[in-house]
XYZ file of C-alpha atoms in Angstrom:
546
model
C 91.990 114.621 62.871
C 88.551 113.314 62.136
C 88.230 116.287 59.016
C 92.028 114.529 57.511
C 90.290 110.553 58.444
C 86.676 110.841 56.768
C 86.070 114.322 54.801
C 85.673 113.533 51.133
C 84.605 116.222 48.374
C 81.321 117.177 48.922
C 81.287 115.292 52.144
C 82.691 118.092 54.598
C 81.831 115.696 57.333
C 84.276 117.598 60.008
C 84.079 121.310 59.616
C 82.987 122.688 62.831
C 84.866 125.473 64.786
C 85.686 125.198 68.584
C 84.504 128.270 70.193
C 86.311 129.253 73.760
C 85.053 131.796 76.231
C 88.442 132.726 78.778
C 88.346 135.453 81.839
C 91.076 136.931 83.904
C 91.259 134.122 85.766
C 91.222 131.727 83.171
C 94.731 132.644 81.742
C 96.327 132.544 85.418
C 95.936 128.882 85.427
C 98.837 127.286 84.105
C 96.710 124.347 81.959
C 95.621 127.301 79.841
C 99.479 128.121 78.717
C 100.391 124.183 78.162
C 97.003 123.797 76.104
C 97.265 127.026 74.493
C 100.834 126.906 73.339
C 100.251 123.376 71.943
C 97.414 124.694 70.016
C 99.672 127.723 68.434
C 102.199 125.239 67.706
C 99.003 122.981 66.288
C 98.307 125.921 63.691
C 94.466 124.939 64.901
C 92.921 127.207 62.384
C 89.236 126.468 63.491
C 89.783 127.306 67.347
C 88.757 130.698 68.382
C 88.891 132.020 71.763
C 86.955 134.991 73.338
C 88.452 136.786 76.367
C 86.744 138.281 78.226
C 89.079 140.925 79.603
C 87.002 142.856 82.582
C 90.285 142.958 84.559
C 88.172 141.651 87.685
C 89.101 138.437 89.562
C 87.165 137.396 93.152
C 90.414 139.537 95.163
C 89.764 142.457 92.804
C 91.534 144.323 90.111
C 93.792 142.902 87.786
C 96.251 145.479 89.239
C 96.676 143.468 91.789
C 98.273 140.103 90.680
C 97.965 140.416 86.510
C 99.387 142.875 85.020
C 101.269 141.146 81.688
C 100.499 141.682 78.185
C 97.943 138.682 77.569
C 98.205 139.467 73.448
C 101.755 139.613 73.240
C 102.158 136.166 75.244
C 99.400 134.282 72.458
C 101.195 136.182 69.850
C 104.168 134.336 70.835
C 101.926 130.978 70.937
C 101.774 131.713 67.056
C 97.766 132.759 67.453
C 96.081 134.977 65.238
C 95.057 138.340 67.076
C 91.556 140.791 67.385
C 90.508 143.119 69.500
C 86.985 144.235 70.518
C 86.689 147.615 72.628
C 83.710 147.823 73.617
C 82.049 144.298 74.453
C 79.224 146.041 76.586
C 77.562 146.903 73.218
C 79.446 146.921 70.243
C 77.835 143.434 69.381
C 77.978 143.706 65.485
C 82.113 144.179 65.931
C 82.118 141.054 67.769
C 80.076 139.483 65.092
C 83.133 140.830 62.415
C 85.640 139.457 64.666
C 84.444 136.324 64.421
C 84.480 136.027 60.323
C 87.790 137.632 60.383
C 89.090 135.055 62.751
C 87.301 132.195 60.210
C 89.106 133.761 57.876
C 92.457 132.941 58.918
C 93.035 128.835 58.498
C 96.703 128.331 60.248
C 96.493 129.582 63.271
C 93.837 129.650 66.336
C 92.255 133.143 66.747
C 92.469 135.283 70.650
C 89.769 137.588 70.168
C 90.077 140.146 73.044
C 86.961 141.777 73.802
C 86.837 144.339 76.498
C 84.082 144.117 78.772
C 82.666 145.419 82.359
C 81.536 142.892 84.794
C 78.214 143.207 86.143
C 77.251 145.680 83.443
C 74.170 147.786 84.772
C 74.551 146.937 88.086
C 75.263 149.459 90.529
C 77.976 147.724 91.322
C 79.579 147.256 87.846
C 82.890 146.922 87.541
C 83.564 145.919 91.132
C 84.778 142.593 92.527
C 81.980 142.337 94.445
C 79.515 141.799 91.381
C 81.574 138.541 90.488
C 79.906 135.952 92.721
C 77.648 138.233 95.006
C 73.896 138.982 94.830
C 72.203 141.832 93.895
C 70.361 143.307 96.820
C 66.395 144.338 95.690
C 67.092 147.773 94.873
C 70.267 147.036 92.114
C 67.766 144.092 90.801
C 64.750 146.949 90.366
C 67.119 149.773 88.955
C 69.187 146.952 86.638
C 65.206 145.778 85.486
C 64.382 149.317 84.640
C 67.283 149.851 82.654
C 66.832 147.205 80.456
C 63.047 147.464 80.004
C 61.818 144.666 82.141
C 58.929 145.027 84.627
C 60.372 145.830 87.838
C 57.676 143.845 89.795
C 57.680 140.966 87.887
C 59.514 138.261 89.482
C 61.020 134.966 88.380
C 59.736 136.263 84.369
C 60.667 134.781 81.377
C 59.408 137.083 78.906
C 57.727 135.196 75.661
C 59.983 136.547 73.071
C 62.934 134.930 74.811
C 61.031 131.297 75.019
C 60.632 132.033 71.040
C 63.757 132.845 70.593
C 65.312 129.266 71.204
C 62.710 127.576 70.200
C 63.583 129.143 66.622
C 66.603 128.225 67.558
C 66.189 124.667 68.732
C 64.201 124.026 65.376
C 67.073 125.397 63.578
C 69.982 123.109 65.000
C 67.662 120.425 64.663
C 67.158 120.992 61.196
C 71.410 121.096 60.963
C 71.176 118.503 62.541
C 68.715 116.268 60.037
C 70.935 117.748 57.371
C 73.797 116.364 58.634
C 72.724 113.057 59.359
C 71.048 113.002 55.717
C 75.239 114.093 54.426
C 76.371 110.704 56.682
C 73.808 108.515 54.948
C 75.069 109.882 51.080
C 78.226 109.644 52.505
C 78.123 106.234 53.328
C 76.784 105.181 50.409
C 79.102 106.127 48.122
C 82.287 105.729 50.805
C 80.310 102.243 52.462
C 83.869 101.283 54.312
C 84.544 104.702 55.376
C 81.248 105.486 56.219
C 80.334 101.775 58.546
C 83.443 102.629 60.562
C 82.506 106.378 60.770
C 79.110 104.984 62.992
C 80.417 102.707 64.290
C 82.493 104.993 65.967
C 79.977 107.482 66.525
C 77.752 104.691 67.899
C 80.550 104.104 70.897
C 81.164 100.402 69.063
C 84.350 98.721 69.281
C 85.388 96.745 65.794
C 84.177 92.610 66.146
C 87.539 90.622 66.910
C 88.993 93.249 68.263
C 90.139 91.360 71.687
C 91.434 89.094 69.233
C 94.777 90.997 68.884
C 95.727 91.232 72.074
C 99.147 89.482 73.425
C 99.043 86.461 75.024
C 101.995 85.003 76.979
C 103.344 81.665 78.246
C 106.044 81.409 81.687
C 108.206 80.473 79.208
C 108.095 83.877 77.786
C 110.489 86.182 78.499
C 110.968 88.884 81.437
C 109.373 92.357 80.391
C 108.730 95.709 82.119
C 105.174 95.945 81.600
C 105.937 99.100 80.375
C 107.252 97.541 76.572
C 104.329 95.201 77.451
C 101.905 98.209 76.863
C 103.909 99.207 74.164
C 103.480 95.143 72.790
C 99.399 96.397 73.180
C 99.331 99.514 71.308
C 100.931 98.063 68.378
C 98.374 95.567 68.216
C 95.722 97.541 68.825
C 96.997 100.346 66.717
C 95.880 98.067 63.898
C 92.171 97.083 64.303
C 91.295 100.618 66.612
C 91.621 103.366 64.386
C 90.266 105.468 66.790
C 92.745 104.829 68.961
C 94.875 108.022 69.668
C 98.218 108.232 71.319
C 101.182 110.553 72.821
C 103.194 111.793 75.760
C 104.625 114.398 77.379
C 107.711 114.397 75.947
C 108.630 110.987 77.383
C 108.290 109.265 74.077
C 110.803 107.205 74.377
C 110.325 106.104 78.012
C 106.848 105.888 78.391
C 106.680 103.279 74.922
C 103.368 104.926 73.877
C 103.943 105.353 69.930
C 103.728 102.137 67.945
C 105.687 101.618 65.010
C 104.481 103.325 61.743
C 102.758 105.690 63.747
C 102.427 109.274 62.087
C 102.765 112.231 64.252
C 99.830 114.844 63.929
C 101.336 117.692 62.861
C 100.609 120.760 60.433
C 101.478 119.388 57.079
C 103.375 122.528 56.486
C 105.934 121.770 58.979
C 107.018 118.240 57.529
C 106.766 116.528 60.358
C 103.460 114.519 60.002
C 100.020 115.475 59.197
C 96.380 115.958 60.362
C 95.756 112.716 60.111
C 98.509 111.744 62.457
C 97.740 109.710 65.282
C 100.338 109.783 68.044
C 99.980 113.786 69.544
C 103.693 115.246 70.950
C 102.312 116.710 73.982
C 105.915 118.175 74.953
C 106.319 118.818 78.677
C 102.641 119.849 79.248
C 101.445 116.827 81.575
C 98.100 119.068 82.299
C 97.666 120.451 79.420
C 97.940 116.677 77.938
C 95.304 115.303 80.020
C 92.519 118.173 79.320
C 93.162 117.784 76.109
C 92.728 114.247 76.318
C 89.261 114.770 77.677
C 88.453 117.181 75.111
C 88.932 114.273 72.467
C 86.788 111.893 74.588
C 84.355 113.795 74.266
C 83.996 114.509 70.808
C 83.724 111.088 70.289
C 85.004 108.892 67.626
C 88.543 108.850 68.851
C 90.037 106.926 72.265
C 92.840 108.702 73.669
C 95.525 107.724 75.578
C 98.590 109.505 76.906
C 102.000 109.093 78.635
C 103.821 110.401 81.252
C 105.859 109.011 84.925
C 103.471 107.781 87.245
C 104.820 110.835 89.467
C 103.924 113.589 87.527
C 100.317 112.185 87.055
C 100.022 115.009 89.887
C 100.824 117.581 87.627
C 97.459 117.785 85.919
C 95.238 115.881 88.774
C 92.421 118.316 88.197
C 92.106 117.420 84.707
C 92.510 113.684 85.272
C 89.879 114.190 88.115
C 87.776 115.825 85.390
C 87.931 113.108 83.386
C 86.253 110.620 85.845
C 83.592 113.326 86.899
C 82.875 113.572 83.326
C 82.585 109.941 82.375
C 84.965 109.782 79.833
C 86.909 106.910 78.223
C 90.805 108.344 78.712
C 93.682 105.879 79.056
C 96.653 107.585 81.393
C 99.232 105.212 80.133
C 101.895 105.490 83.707
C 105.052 104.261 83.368
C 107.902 104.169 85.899
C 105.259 103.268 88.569
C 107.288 102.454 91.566
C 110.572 102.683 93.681
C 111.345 100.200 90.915
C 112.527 103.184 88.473
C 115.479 103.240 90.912
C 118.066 106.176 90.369
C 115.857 109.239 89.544
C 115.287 108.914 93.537
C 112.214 110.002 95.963
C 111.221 113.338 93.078
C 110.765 110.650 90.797
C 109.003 107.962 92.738
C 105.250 107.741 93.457
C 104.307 106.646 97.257
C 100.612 108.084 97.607
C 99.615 108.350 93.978
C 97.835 105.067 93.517
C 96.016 105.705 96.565
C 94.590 109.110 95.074
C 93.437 107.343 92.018
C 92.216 104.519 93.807
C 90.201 106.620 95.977
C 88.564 108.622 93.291
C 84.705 107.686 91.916
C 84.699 106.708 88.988
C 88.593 105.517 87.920
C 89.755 102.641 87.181
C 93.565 101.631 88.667
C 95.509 98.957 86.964
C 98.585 97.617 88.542
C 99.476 94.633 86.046
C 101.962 91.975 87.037
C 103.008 90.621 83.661
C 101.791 90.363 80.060
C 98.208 88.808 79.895
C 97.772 91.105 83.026
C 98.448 94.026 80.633
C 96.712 92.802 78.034
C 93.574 92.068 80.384
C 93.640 96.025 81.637
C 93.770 97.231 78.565
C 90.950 95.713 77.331
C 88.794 96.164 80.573
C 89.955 99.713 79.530
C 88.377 99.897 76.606
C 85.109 98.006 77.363
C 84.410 101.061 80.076
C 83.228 104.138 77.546
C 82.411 105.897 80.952
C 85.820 105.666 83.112
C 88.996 106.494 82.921
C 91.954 103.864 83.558
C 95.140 104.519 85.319
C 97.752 101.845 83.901
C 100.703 102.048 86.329
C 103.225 100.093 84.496
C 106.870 99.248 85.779
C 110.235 100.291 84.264
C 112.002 97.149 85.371
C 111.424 93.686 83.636
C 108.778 90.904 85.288
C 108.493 87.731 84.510
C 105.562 85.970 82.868
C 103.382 84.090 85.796
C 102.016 80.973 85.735
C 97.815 80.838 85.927
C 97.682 84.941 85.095
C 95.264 85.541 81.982
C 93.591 88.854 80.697
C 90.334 88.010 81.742
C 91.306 87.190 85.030
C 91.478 90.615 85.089
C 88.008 91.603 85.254
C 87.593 90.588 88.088
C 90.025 92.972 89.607
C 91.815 90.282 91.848
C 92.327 86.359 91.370
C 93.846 83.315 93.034
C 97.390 83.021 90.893
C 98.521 80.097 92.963
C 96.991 78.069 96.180
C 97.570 74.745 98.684
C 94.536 73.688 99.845
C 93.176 74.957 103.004
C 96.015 77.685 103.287
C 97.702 79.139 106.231
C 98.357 82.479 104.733
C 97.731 84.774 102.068
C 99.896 86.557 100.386
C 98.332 89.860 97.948
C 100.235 91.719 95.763
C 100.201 93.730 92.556
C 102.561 94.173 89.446
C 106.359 94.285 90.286
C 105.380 92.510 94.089
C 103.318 89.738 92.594
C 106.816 87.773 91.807
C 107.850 88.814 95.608
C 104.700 87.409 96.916
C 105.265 84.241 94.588
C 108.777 83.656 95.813
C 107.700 84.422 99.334
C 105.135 81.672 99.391
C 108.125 79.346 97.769
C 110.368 80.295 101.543
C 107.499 79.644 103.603
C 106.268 76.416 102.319
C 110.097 75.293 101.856
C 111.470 76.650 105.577
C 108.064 75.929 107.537
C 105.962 74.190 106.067
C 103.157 76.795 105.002
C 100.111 76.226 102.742
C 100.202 79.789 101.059
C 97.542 81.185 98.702
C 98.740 83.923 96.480
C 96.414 86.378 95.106
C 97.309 88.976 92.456
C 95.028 92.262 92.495
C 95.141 94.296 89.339
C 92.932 96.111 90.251
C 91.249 97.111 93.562
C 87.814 99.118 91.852
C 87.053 96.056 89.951
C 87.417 93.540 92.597
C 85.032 95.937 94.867
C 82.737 95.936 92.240
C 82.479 91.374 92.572
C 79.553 90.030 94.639
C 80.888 89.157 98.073
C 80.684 85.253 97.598
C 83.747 86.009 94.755
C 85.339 88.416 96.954
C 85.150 85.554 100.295
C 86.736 82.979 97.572
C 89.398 84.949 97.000
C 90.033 85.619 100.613
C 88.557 83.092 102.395
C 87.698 84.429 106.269
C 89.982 83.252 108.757
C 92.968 82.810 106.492
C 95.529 86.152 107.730
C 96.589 88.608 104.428
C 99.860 90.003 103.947
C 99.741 92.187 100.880
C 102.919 93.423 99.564
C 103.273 96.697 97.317
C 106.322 99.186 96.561
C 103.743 102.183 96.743
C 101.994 103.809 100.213
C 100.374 100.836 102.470
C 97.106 103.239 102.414
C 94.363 102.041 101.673
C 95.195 97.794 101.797
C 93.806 97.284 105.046
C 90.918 96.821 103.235
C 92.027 93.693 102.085
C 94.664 92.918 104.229
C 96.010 92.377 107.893
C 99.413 93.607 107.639
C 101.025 95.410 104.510
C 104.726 95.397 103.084
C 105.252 98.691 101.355
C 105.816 102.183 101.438
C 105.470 104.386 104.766
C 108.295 107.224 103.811
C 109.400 108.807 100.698
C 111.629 106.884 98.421
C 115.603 106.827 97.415
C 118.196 107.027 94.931
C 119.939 104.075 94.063
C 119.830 100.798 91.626
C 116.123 99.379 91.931
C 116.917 96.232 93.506
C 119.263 98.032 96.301
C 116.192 100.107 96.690
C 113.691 97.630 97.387
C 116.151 95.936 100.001
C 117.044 99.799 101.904
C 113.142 99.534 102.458
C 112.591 95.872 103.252
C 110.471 95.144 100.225
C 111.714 91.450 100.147
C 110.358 88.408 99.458
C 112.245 87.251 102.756
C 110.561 90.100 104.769
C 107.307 89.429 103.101
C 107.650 85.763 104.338
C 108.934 86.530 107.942
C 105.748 89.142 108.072
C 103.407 86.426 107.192
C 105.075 84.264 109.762
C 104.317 86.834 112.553
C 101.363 87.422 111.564
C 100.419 83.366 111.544
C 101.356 83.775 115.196
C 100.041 86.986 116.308
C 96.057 85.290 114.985
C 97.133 81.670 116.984
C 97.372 83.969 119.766
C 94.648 85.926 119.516
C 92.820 82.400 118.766
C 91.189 84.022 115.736
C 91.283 85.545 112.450
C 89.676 88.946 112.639
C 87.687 89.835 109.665
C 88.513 91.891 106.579
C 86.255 94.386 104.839
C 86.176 92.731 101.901
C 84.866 89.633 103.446
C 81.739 91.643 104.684
C-alpha cells in the first residue's frame, strides 16, 4: 500500500520483503489460517514464510495431534511453494530458496525447511529439548561438537562480536542511503515527499480536527454507528493514512466511506494496491493482527470493524495491540442488548469490562454525535493505545451540553440543579435513559439530579482528583445506568442499572424493558437509594472521590 501511495521511478521508496519464521505450533493456531488465507487471496508477492517443520510441539511428536498436509493447505491459500530437506546444514539451499521465492511477484512464498530441534544435543529431536535445559554434560559434549571451549563459560567468541558489528555498519549504511533516496525524493516529488515524513514522523496533518462533525439537539436521531461512519468520511479526506475494513460486516459495521477503493490485486478488478478500505472476510483475528502489523510499520492508521461480540474472537491480538503500544482503532458496532433480535450470541454483557480492564486501551462508549466525534479524535491523538469504539445499532438523539472535547476528559457534567440530590451516570444508548430519568424525578418528587455522561472510564481515571470530585461531588449517591455487565461501576457508583445475566431475543426496546433497563427503574433506583443514605445518615464514599 505504501509501494502503490509514494514509489516513483527511481524512487523505489517501498520495496522491502516481510520475512516470517512459523513452527508446528504456529500453524495450529487458527489466526495463522485467517491471516494466511487473506494473504494468498492478497497475491502478497513480497511475503515469505519459513517453516520450520521439526514435527516437535511441548506434548511431543507431531504424530500426536498434527498430522495434515501443511503444503497442500497453503497451496490452496494460492501461496507459492519450496521445500528445504535438510535445514540442519544445507544452508546455501536455503539461501536459493529464498531468490526463488523473490522471484515469484503474485503470490506469498511457504518455504518448508526440514529441521531437528535441539540439533547436537543429546537430546535432539525430543520434546524435551523444546523449553528444557541442557544439563552440564549435553552443554560440554554440544561445545565440543561445534568447536567451542568446553570450559569456557558465558563466552562470546570475538569473531561473533565482529560479525554484527559488520553488520550493524552495514544496515546503517542502508540505512543513510535510504534516507539520502527520501531527501531526492522529496525534492523533486515536494507534496508527496512532506506528507511521506510527516507520516513517518507520527504527525497528524494541521486542521485536521477541523473536519470533524459537529451536531446541534436539533439534529437528528442517529445510531452512533452511521455517526462513525459520518467520521470516516470526513476524515477519509485530510488522513490519508487512514486505513479501513471489516470482517465481512461491511455493510453493518459503516466502516468504508464513500469513494473508498478496495485494496485488491489489480489483476482481479476489484481495486488496487493502493486501495484503502481492506475486506477482511470473516477473519475477526486474523483482522486485528493484521491491524497491528500495519501500526507498526508506520505511516498508515488502521482501523477495523466487526460486532462488539465477536471482539472476543481475536482478544489475543487486540490484547497485543495494547502491550505493544500501537495506534489501532477497533471500530465496534452493535454494542449492546440494543442490537435486539440476533439475541444473547449476539449481545456483549462482559466485553467492555475486559477492555476496560486492560493497561493500556482506551474504551469509548459515545452517547451521540460530538461524543463520537470527540473519541475519535482522542483516538487519534494517542499513537501509543489502542481505542475500543463501542457504537450502538439503534438511533440516539443529539444531547444538549455534549461536545467532542468534553470527551477528553473521559466523563462530564451533561446536565445539573444546583446542589443535587442524586446522580445519575451513564454511557452511550443509557445517557438519554439517565436524561429522561432525571426529567421523572425532578417532575414526580421534586429531585435536584446531576447527570453525568462517561465516555470513557480510562480517561476520566487518568483526571486529577479535584476534576474527578467535581464531577461527583462526595456525598451526592450515583446511580449509573448501562445495558452491558454492572462490573466494574462501583467504582464510580453506588448502585448500577445494567446487565447481571446473558441477554435475549426480541425488538430492542422490548429488550431493555424484559431487563428493567428503564428510565422509570433508573429513577425508582435513585429514589431508594436517596433513602437507603438518609438512613444510613451518610453518603459513603466512592473510589473515584479518593
Amino acid at each position: 500500500m505504501m509501494a502503490a501511495q509514494f514509489n516513483k521511478p527511481d524512487y523505489p521508496l517501498f520495496d522491502n520483503y516481510t520475512y516470517v519464521i512459523l513452527g508446528d505450533g504456529c500453524l495450529q493456531e487458527g489466526v495463522q489460517a485467517e491471516a494466511c488465507s487473506l494473504a494468498g487471496h492478497l497475491q502478497l508477492g513480497k511475503l515469505i514464510a519459513f517453516y520450520d517443520d521439526n514435527h516437535i510441539t511441548i506434548d511431543g511428536d507431531t504424530q500426536i495431534s498434527f498430522t495434515e498436509d501443511v503444503v497442500k493447505r497453503f497451496e490452496g491459500y494460492g501461496w507459492h511453494i519450496l521445500h528445504v530437506d535438510d535445514g540442519d546444514h544445507d544452508l546455501d539451499s536455503i539461501k536459493k530458496a529464498v531468490e526463488k521465492a523473490k522471484a515469484v511477484t503474485d503470490k506469498p512464498s511457504f518455504i518448508k525447511v526440514r529441521t531437528t530441534i535441539g540439533y547436537g544435543s543429546l537430546h535432539q529431536g525430543e520434546e524435551k529439548i523444546h523449553s528444557g535445559t541442557l544439563d552440564s554434560e549435553d552443554t560440554r559434549q554440544l561445545k565440543q561438537k561445534f568447536g567451542f571451549d568446553p570450559d569456557e563459560k558465558y563466552v562470546v567468541p570475538q569473531e561473533v562480536y565482529d560479525h554484527y558489528h559488520k553488520r550493524a555498519a552495514s544496515n546503517a549504511k542502508e540505512n543513510d542511503a535510504w534516507d539520502k533516496l527520501l531527501d531526492k525524493y522529496a525534492q523533486v516529488y515536494p507534496r508527496e515527499g512532506a506528507e511521506l515524513k510527516r507520516r513517518l514522523e507520527g504527525k497528524l496533518p494541521e486542521g485536521w480536527k477541523d473536519a470533524l462533525p459537529k451536531y446541534t439537539p436539533s439534529d437528528p436521531a442517529v445510531a452512533t454507528r452511521k455517526l462513525s461512519e459520518a467520521v470516516l468520511s470526513k476524515l477519509a479526506e485530510v488522513l490519508p493514512e487512514l486505513v479501513s475494513g471489516s470482517a465481512d460486516l461491511t455493510g453493518s459495521n459503516n466502516t468504508r466511506w464513500k469513494g473508498a477503493v478496495d485494496f485488491q490485486p489489480p489483476s482481479t478488478n476489484l481495486g488496487n494496491y493502493s486501495g484503502r478500505y481492506l475486506r477482511y472476510g470473516v477473519r475477526e483475528h486474523g483482522m486485528f493482527a493484521i491491524m497491528n502489523g500495519i501500526a507498526a510499520y508506520q505511516g498508515l492508521i488502521p482501523c477495523g470493524g466487526t460486532f462488539l461480540n465477536f471482539l472476543t474472537y481475536g482478544w489475543g491480538a487486540a490484547r497485543l495491540t495494547a502491550l505493544s503500544q500501537l495506534r489501532v482503532i477497533y471500530v465496534m458496532t452493535h454494542d449492546s442488548i440494543g442490537l435486539g433480535e440476533d439475541g444473547p450470541t449476539h449481545q456483549p454483557i462482559e466485553t467492555l469490562a475486559l477492555t476496560r480492564a486492560t493497561p493500556n486501551m482506551l474504551t469509548f462508549r459515545p452517547a451521540d454525535g460530538n461524543e463520537t466525534s470527540g473519541a475519535y479524535m482522542v483516538a487519534l491523538e494517542n499513537t501509543h493505545k489502542p481505542s475500543i469504539m463501542a457504537l450502538t445499532r439503534q438511533n440516539l438523539p443529539q444531547l444538549k451540553g455534549s461536545s467532542a472535547e468534553a470527551v477528553r476528559k473521559g466523563a462530564y457534567v451533561l446536565e445539573t440543579d444546583d446542589r443535587p440530590d442524586v446522580t445519575l451516570a451513564g454511557t452511550g444508548s443509557e445517557v438519554p435513559i439517565a436524561l429522561e430519568a432525571a426529567g421523572m424525578l425532578r417532575k414526580e418528587k421534586g429531585f435536584k439530579v446531576r447527570v453525568v455522561s462517561m465516555p470513557c472510564f480510562e480517561l476520566f481515571d487518568d483526571q486529577p482528583r479535584d476534576y474527578r470530585q467535581s464531577v461527583f461531588p462526595r456525598g451526592i449517591p450515583v446511580v449509573s445506568v448501562e445495558a452491558l455487565s454492572t462490573f466494574g461501576w462501583q467504582k464510580y457508583s453506588h448502585r448500577s442499572v445494567g446487565m447481571v445475566t446473558f441477554g435475549a431475543s426480541g425488538q430492542y426496546p422490548d429488550v431493555y424493558k424484559h431487563f428493567n433497563i428503564t428510565s422509570e427503574h433508573v429513577a425508582d433506583v435513585a429514589k431508594e437509594l436517596v433513602a437507603h443514605c438518609k438512613e444510613l445518615g451518610y453518603v459513603p464514599d466512592l473510589n473515584t472521590q479518593l
